[in-house]
Every structure is written in C-alpha cells, then in structure tokens.
Tab-separated table of C-alpha atoms in Angstrom:
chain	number	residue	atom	x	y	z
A	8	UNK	CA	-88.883	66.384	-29.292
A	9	UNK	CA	-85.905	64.588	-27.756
A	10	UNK	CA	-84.259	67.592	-26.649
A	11	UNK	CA	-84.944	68.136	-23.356
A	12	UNK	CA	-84.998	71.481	-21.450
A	13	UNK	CA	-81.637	70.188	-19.947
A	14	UNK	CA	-80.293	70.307	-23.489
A	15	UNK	CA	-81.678	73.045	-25.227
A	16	UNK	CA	-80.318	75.426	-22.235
A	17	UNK	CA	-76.707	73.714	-22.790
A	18	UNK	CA	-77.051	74.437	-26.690
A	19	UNK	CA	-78.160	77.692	-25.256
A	20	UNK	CA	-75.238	78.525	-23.619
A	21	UNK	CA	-77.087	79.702	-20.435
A	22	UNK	CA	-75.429	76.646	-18.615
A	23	UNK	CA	-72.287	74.231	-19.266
A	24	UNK	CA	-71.863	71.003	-18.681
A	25	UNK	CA	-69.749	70.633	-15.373
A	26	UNK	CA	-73.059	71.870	-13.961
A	27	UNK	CA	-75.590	69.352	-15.836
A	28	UNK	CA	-73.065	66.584	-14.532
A	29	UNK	CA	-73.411	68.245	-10.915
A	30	UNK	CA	-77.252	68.278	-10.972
A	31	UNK	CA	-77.162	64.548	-12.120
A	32	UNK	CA	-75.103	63.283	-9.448
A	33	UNK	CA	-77.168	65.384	-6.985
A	34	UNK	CA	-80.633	63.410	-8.443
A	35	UNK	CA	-79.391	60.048	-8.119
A	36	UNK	CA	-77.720	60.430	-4.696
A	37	UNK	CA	-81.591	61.836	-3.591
A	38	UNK	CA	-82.754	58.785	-5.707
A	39	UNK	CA	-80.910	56.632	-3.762
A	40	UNK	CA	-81.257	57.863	0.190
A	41	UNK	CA	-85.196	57.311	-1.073
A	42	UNK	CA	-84.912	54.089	-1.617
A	43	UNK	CA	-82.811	53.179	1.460
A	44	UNK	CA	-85.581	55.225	3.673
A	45	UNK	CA	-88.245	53.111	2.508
A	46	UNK	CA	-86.199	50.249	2.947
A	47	UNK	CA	-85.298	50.908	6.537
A	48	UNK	CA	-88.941	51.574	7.825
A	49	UNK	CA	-89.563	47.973	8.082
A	50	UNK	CA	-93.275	47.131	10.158
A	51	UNK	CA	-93.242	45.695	13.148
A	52	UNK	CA	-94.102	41.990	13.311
A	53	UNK	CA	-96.700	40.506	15.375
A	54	UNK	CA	-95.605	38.237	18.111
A	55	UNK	CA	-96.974	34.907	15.901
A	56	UNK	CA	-94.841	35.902	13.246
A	57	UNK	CA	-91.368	36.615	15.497
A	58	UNK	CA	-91.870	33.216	17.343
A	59	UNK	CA	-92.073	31.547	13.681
A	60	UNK	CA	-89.078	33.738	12.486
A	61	UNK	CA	-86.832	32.340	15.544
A	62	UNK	CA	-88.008	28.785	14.841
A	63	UNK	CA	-87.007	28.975	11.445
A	64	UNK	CA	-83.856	30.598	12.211
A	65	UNK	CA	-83.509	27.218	15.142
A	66	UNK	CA	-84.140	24.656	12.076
A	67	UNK	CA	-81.743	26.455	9.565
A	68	UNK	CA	-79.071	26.348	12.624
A	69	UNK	CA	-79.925	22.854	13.526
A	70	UNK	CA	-79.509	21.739	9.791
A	71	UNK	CA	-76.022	23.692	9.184
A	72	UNK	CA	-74.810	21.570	12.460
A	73	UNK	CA	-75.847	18.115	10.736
A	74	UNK	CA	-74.425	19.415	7.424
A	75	UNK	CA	-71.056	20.419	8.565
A	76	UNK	CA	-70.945	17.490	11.053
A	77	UNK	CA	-71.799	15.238	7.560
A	78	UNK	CA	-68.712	17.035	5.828
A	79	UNK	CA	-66.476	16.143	8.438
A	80	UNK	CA	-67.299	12.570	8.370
A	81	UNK	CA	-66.554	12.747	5.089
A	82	UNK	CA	-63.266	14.396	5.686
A	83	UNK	CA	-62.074	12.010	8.343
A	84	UNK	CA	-63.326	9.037	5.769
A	85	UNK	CA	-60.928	10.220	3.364
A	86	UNK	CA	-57.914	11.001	5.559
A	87	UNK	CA	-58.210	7.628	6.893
A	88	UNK	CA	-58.333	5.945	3.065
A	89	UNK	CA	-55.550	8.160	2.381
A	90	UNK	CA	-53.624	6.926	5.112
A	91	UNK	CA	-54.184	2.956	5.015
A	92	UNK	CA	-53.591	3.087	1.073
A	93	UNK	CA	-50.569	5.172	1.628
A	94	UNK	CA	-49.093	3.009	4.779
A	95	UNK	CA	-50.426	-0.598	3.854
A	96	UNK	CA	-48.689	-3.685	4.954
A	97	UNK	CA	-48.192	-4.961	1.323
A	98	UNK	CA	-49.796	-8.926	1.278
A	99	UNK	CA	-49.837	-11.672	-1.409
A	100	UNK	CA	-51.974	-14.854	-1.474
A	101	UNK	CA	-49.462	-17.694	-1.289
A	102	UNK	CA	-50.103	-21.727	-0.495
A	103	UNK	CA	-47.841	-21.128	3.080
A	104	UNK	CA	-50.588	-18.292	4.537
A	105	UNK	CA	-52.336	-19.204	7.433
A	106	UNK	CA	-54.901	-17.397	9.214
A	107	UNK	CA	-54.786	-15.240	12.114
A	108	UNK	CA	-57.787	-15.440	14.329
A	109	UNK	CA	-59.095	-11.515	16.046
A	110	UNK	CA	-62.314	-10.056	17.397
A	111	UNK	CA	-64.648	-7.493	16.446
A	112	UNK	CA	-67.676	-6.381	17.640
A	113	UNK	CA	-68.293	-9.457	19.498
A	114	UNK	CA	-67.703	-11.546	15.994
A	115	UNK	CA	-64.385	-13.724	15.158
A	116	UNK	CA	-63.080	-12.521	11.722
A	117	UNK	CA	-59.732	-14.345	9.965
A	118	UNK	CA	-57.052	-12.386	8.216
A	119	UNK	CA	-54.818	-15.101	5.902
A	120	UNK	CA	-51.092	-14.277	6.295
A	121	UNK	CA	-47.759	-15.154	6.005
A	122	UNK	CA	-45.963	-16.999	8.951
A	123	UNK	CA	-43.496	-13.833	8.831
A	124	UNK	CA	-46.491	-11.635	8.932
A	125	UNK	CA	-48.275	-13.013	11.739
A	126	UNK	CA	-45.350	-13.126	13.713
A	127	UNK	CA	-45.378	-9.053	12.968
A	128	UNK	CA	-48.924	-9.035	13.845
A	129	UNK	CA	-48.626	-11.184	17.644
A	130	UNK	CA	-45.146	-9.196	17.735
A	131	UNK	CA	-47.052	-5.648	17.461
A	132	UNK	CA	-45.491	-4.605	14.364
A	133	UNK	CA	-48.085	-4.302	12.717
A	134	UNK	CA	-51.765	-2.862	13.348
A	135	UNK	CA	-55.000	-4.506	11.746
A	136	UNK	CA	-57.390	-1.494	10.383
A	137	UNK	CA	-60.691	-2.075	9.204
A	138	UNK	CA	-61.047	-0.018	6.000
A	139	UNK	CA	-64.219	-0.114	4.772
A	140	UNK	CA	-64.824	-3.636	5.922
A	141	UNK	CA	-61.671	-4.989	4.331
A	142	UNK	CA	-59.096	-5.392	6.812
A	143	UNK	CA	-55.670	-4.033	6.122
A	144	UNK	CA	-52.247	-4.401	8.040
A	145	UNK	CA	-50.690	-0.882	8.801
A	146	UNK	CA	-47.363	0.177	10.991
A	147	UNK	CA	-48.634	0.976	15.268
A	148	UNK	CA	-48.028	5.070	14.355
A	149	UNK	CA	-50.351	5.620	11.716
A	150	UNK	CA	-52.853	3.056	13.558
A	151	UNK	CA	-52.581	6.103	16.269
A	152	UNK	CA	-53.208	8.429	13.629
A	153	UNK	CA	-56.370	6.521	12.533
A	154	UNK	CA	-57.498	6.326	16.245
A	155	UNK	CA	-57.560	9.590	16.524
A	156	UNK	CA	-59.464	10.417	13.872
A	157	UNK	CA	-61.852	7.181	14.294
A	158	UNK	CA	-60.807	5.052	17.067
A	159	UNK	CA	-63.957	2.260	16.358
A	160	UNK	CA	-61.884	1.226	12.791
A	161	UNK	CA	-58.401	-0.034	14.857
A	162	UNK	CA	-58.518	-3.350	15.780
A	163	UNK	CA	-57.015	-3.881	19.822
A	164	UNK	CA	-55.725	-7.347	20.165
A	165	UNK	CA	-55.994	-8.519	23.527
A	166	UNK	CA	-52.892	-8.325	25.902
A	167	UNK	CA	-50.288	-11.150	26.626
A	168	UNK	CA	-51.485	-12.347	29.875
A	169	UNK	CA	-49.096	-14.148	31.920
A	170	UNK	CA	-50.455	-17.851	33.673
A	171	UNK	CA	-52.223	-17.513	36.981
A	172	UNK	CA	-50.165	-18.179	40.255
A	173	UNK	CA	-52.452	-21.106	40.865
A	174	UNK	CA	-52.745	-22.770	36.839
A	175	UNK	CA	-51.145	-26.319	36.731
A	176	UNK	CA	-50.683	-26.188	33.335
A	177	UNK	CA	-48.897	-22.280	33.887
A	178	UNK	CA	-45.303	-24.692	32.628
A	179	UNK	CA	-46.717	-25.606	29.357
A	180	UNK	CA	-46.736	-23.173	26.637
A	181	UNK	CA	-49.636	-23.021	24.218
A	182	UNK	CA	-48.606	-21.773	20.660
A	183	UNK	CA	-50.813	-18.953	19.382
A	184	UNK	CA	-51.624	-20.914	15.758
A	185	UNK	CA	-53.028	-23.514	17.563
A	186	UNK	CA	-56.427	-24.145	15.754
A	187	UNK	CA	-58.936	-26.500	17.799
C-alpha cells in the first residue's frame, strides 16, 4: 500500500527518475504561485477601517520619534559622563580649601577648592560642569564639547566687568573671596 502509482511505474521501468524529479519541481512551483495568488487578492477595506489603519500607522510613528529621541538622550548622557570622568580637574579635601561662590538656575551653589584652584577657576582655566548634580572642574575645550552636546549642564560665570565711568569707589579693588 505505500507504493504509490509514482513508484510502481519507476519499478516499472515505464519512467526514470530525472522525470519524477521534473514533475515534482513542476507541483510545488504550481503549489506555490497558488498560494501567492490568494495572498495577493487582498479585499478592499471600508473607509472606517483605512482611517483607523492610518491612525495607527500616526501613533506607531509618533512613538518611534519619542523612542529614538529617548535613546539619544541616553547617548548624549553617556558621552558627557565619559567625558567629565575622563577630563576631571582632579580635587582633594584639604583644611586650606575655600569655597567659590557661582549661580545656577537662579540658586547660589559653593564648590570648596584650593586657593590654586580657584585662581584657575576666576582665571578661566578651568570650567565648572554639573554632572549629575555633582559639580566637577573640567579644562574650557571639553566644556565646549559638553555644550554642544547639552549646553544647560556648563556653568557660565559672569564676565569681568570693568567700574562705571561715574563709580567713586571705581579706585578700590574688591577681592573676589571676599565673603560678607
């Protein structure tokens, strides 16, 4: 019973195999141009059902844009990291630090250095960076690199101004660790 016509003529001799092979191949390419035929008669869809189709096809677009915008925060985050722990001002808690005074976001924040290092700071040697709210010292150039990735995380110290035409007191010089 599990010889099939197919067989029995090829034990037969009435047929030989390079021809069973051909008719095979010839079945499953017919198999196959079936399937796609039913597959490409798709029905049309009713105007409800196109205007939901595009809306869902809006939302999926809409949520890519606030996932890929999310990844590239993420990548800017860690270029920055990468770039203060790689650059860092190295600093060391000693008994001579005193604090320099700077503003952000309308609040005053202190930063304890050393005498040498606040003279780098005033002296614009040296570029405060706020890295995940800790506050780091880093070289001007890759404080420009940061700002370009993130400009709100480099701290701008306000200009030297020079004394008005009209100050009295435009002869006396204040010293910028005065604290009140």
């Amino acid at each position: 019973m599990g010889n099939s016509l197919q067989d029995q003529l090829l034990k037969a001799g009435l047929v030989d195999k390079d021809k069973v092979n051909k008719i095979k191949k010839q079945k499953k390419v017919q198999t196959r141009k079936q399937r796609s035929v039913k597959g490409a008669a798709k029905p049309k869809l009713s105007p409800e059902q196109q205007r939901e189709r595009a809306e869902k096809l809006e939302r999926d677009r809409e949520l890519n844009e606030r996932r890929n915008e999310a990844r590239r925060q993420r990548e800017i985050a860690a270029e920055v990291k990468q770039l203060v722990n790689g650059n860092r001002h190295p600093r060391s808690e000693s008994e001579d630090d005193r604090p320099f005074y700077f503003e952000i976001k309308g609040k005053v924040r202190r930063l304890y250095v050393s005498p040498k290092t606040h003279a780098m700071i005033t002296s614009g040697k040296l570029v405060i960076v706020n890295a995940n709210g800790v506050f780091e010292l880093v070289p001007p150039d890759i404080a420009e690199k940061i700002r370009q990735r993130n400009p709100s995380l480099v701290v701008d110290l306000p200009e030297e101004q020079g004394p008005d035409e009209d100050d009295p007191y435009a002869q006396f010089q204040v010293p910028d660790d005065l604290v009140w």
